[in-house]
mmCIF file of C-alpha atoms in Angstrom:
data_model
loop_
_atom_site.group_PDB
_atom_site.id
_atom_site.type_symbol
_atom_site.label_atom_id
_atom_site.label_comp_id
_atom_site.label_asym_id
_atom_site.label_seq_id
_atom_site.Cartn_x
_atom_site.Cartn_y
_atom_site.Cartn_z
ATOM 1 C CA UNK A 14 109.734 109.299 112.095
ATOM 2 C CA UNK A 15 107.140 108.724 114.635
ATOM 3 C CA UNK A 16 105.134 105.682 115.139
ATOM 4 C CA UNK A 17 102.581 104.385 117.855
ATOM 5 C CA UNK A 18 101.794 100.563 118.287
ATOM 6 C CA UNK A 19 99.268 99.036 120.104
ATOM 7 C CA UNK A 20 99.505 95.643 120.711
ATOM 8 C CA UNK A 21 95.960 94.335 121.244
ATOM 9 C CA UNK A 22 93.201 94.933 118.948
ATOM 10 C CA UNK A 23 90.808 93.681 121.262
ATOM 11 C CA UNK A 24 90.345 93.596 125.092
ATOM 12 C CA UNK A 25 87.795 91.716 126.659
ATOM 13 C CA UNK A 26 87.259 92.114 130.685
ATOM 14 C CA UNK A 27 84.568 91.325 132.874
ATOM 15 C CA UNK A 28 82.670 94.664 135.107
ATOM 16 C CA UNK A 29 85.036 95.120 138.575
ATOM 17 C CA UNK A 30 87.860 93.828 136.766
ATOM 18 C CA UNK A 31 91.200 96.186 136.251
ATOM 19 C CA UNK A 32 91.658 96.864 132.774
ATOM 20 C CA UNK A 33 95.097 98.031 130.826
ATOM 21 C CA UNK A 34 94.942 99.176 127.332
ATOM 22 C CA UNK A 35 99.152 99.025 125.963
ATOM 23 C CA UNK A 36 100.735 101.795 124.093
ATOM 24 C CA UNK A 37 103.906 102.372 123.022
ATOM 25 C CA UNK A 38 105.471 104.717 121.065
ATOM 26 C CA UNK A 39 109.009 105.643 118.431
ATOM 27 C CA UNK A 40 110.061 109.027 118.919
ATOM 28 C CA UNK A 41 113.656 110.623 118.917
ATOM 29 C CA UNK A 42 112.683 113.272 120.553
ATOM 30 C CA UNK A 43 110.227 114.295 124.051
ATOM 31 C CA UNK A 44 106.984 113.101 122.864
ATOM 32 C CA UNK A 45 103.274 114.466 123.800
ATOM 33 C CA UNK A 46 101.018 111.610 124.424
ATOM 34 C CA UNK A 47 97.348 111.425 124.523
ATOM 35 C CA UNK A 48 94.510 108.555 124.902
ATOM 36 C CA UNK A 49 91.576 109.017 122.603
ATOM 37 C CA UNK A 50 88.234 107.205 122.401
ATOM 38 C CA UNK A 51 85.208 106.616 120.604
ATOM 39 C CA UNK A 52 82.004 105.350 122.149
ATOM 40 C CA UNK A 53 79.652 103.497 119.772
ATOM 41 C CA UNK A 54 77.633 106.255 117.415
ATOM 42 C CA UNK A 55 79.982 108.877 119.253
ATOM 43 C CA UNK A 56 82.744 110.942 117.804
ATOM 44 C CA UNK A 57 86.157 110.594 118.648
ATOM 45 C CA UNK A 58 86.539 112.337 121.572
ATOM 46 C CA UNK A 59 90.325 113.635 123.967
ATOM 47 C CA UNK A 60 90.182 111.013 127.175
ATOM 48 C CA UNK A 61 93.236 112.315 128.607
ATOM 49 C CA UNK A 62 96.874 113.791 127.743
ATOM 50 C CA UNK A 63 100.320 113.254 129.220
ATOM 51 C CA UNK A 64 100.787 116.997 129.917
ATOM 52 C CA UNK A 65 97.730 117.522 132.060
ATOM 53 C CA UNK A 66 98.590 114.227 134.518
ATOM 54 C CA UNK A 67 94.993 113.870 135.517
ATOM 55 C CA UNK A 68 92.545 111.287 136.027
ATOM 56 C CA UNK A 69 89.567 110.948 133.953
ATOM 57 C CA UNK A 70 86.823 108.606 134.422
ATOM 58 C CA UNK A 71 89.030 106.799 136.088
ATOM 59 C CA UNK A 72 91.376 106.332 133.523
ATOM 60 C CA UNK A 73 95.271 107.072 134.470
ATOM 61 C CA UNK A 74 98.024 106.595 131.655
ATOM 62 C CA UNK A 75 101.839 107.316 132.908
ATOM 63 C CA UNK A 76 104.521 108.024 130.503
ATOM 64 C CA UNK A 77 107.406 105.580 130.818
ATOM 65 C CA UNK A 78 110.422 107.202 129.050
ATOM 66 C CA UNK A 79 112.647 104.225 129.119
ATOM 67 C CA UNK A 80 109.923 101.682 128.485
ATOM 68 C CA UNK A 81 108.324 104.257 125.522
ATOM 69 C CA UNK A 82 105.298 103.244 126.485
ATOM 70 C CA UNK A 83 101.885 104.989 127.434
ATOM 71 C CA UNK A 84 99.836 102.701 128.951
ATOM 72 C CA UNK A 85 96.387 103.293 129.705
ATOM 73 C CA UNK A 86 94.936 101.943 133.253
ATOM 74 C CA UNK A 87 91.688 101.990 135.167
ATOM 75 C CA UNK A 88 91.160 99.694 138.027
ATOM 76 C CA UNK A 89 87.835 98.937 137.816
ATOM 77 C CA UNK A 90 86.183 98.500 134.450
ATOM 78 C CA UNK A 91 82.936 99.429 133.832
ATOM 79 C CA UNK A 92 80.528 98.026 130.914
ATOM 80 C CA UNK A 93 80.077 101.904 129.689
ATOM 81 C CA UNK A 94 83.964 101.776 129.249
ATOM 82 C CA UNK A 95 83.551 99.528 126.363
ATOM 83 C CA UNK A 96 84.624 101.567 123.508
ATOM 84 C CA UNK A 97 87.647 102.102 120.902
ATOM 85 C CA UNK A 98 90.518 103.621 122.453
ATOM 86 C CA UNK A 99 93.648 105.412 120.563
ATOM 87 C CA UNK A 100 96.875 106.199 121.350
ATOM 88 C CA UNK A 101 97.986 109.235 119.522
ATOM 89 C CA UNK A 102 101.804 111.127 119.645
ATOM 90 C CA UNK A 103 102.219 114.208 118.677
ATOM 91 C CA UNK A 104 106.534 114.679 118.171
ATOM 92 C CA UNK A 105 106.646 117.487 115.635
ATOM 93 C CA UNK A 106 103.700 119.943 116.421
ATOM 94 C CA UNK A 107 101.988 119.204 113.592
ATOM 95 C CA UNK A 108 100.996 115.931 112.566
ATOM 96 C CA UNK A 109 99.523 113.781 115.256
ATOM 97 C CA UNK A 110 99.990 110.244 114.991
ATOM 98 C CA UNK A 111 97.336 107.609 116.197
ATOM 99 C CA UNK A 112 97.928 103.977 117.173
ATOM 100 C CA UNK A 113 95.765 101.074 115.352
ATOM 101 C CA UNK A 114 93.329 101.213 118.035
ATOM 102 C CA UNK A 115 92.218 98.556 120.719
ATOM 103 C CA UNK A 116 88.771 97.785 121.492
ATOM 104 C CA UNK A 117 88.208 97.299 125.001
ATOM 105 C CA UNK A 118 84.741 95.271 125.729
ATOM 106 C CA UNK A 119 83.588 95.023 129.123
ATOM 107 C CA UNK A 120 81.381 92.080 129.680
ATOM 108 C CA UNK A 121 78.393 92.200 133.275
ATOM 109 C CA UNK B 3 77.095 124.424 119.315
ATOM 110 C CA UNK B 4 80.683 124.270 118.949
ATOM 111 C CA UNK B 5 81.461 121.544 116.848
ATOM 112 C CA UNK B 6 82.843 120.310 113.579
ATOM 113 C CA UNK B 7 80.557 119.267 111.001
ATOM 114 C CA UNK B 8 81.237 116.930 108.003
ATOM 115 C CA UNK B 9 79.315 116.513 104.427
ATOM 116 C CA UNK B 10 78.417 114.341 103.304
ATOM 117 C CA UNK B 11 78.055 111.603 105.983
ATOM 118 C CA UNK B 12 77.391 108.914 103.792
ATOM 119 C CA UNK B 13 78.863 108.494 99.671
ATOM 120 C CA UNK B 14 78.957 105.886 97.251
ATOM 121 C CA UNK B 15 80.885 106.937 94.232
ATOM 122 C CA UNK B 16 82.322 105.156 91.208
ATOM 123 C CA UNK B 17 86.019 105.117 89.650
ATOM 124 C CA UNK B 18 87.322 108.773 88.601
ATOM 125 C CA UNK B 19 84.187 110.518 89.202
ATOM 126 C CA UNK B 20 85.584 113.621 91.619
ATOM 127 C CA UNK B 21 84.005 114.439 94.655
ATOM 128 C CA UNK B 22 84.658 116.874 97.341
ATOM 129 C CA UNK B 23 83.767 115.826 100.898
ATOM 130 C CA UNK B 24 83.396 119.710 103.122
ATOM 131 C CA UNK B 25 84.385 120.348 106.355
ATOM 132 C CA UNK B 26 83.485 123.347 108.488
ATOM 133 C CA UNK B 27 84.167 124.445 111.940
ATOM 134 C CA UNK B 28 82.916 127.439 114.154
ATOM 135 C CA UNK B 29 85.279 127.503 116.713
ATOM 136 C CA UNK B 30 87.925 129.974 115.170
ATOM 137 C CA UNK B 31 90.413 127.171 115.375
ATOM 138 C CA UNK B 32 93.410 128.240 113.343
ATOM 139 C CA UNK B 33 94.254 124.296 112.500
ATOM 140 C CA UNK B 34 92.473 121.504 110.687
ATOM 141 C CA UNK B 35 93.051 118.294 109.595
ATOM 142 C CA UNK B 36 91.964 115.560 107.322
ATOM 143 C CA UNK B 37 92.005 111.333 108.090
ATOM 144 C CA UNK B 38 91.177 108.611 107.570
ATOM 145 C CA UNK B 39 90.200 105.511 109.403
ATOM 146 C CA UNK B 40 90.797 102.102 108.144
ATOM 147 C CA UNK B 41 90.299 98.988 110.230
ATOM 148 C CA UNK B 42 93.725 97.406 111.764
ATOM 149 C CA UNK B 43 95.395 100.852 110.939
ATOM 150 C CA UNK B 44 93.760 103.372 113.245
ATOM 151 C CA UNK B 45 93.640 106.855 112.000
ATOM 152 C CA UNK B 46 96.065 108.335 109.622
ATOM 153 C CA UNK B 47 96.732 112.023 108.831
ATOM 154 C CA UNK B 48 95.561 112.967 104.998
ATOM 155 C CA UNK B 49 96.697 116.726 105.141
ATOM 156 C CA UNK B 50 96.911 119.597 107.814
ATOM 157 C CA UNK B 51 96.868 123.335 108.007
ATOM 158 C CA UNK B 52 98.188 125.371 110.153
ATOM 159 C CA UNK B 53 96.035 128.295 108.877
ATOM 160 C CA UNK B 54 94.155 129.975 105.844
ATOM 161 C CA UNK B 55 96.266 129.041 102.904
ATOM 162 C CA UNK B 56 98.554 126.806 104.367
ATOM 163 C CA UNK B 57 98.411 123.513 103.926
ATOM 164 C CA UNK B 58 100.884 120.404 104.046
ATOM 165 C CA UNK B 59 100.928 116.844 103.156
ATOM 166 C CA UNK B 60 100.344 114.298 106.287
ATOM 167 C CA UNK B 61 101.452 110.597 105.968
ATOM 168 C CA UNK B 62 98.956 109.066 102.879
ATOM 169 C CA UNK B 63 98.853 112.497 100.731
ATOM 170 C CA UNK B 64 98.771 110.585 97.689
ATOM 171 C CA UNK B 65 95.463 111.061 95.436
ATOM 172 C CA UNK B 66 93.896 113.823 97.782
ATOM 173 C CA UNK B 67 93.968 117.421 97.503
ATOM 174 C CA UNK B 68 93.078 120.226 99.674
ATOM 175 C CA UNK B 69 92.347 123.636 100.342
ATOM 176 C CA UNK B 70 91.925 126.354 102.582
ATOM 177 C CA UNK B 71 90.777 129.630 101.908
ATOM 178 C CA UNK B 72 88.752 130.317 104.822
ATOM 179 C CA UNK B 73 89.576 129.441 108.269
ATOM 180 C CA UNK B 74 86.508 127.888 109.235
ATOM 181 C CA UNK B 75 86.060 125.546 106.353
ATOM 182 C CA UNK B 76 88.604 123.034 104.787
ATOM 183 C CA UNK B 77 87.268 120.423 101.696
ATOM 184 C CA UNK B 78 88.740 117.359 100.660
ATOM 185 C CA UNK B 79 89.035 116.389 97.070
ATOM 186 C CA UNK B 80 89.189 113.396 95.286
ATOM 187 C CA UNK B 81 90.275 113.954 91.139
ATOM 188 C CA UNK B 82 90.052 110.515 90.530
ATOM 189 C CA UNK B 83 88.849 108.248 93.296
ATOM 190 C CA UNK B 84 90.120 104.844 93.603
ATOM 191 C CA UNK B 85 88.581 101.785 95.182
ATOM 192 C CA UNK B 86 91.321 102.018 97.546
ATOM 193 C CA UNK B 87 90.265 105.315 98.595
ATOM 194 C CA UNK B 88 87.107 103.554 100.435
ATOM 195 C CA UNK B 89 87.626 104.541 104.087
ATOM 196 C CA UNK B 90 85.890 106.432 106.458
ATOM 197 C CA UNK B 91 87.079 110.332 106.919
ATOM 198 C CA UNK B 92 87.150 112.346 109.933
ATOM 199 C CA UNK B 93 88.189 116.026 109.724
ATOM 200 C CA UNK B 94 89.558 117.680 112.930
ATOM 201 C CA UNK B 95 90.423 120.822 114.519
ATOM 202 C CA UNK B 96 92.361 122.389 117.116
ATOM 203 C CA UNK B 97 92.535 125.855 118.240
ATOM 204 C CA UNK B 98 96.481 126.080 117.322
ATOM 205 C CA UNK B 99 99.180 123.552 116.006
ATOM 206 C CA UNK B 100 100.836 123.604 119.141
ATOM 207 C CA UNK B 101 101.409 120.237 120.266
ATOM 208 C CA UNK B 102 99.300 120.112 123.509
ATOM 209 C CA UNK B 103 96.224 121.202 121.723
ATOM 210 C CA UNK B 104 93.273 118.640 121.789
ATOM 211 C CA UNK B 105 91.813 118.120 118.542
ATOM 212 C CA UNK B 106 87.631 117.999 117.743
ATOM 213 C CA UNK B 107 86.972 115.643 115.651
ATOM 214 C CA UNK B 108 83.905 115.350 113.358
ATOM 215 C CA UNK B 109 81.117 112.810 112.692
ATOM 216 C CA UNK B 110 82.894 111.447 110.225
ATOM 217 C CA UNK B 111 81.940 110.630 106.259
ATOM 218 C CA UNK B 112 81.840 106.918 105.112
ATOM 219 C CA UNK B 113 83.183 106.687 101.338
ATOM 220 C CA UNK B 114 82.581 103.927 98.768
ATOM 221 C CA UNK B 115 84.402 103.909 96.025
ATOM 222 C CA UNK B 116 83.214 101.552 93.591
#
């Protein structure tokens, strides 16, 4: 079975200040990770994925094999970060699983 | 526009009346999914297929049925909806099932099940 937990439902951070949304994840085997997130009235959208190492919008997220955990990390927050962000695993190929979501509110 | 749309966006429905939410994408994406969003619990996989008439059950099957007889569109029914059943819906696509792929995600429908 696969499971993703995230920790905090919400995360409240004032503009300038570094921000760090938790993930972590229950998978036997080599997991593929990905952050998504919805802006307000937006769909749910792909931030970034494990695979493609990249930085986007400033967001980084490093998988931590020993640790399971995918945490997602910008060091600056901005207020048009404020959003709900998922953690999502797929294990199998098939059925990706999503965290409970945290929403991350970033006060001026 | 490439994109996945959803209909309706908005239902309110009574006990064991059936409805059929649609789902429809024109990307040529050979997989599609079904969830649904429920606060505290995040998203959770209804059912998934990897292409046109194959389908299989996610984690919350139960009380749902699909189908898929045409790539680009994939319903969801309801027999008998249940109160409990009153969640919001997203349908999503990817080009394969391969386990990189992004998925698209719709709009989303908003069900009340009364």
């Amino acid at each position: 079975a696969q499971r993703v937990t995230q920790p905090e439902k919400l995360l409240s951070v004032f503009k300038g200040a570094p921000v760090e949304l938790k993930c972590n994840y229950s998978y036997s085997g080599s997991p593929e990770l990905f952050w998504y997130v919805q802006y307000s009235r937006q769909r749910l959208q792909l931030l970034l994925r494990h695979i493609s190492r990249e930085s986007i919008k400033g967001f980084t997220a490093d998988l931590n094999k020993g640790e399971t955990s995918f945490h997602l990390k910008k060091p600056f927050a901005q207020e048009e970060d404020s959003a709900m962000y998922y953690c999502a695993l797929n294990g199998a190929g098939n059925m990706l699983t999503f965290g409970g979501g945290t929403r991350l509110m970033v006060k001026p | 526009e490439a994109q996945v749309t959803q209909n309706p966006r908005y239902l309110i429905t009574v006990t064991g009346k059936k409805l059929t939410v649609t789902c429809s994408q024109n990307m040529n994406h050979e997989y599609m999914s079904w969830y649904r969003q429920d606060p505290g619990l995040g998203l959770r996989q209804i059912y998934y297929s990897m292409n046109v008439e194959v389908t299989d059950k996610g984690d919350v099957p139960e009380g749902y049925k699909v189908s898929r007889k045409e790539k680009r569109n994939f319903p969801l029914i309801l027999e008998s909806p249940s109160p409990n059943q009153t969640s919001l819906y997203f349908c999503a696509s990817s080009l394969t099932s391969g386990r990189y792929n992004e998925q698209f995600f719709g709009p989303g429908t908003r069900l009340t099940v009364l």
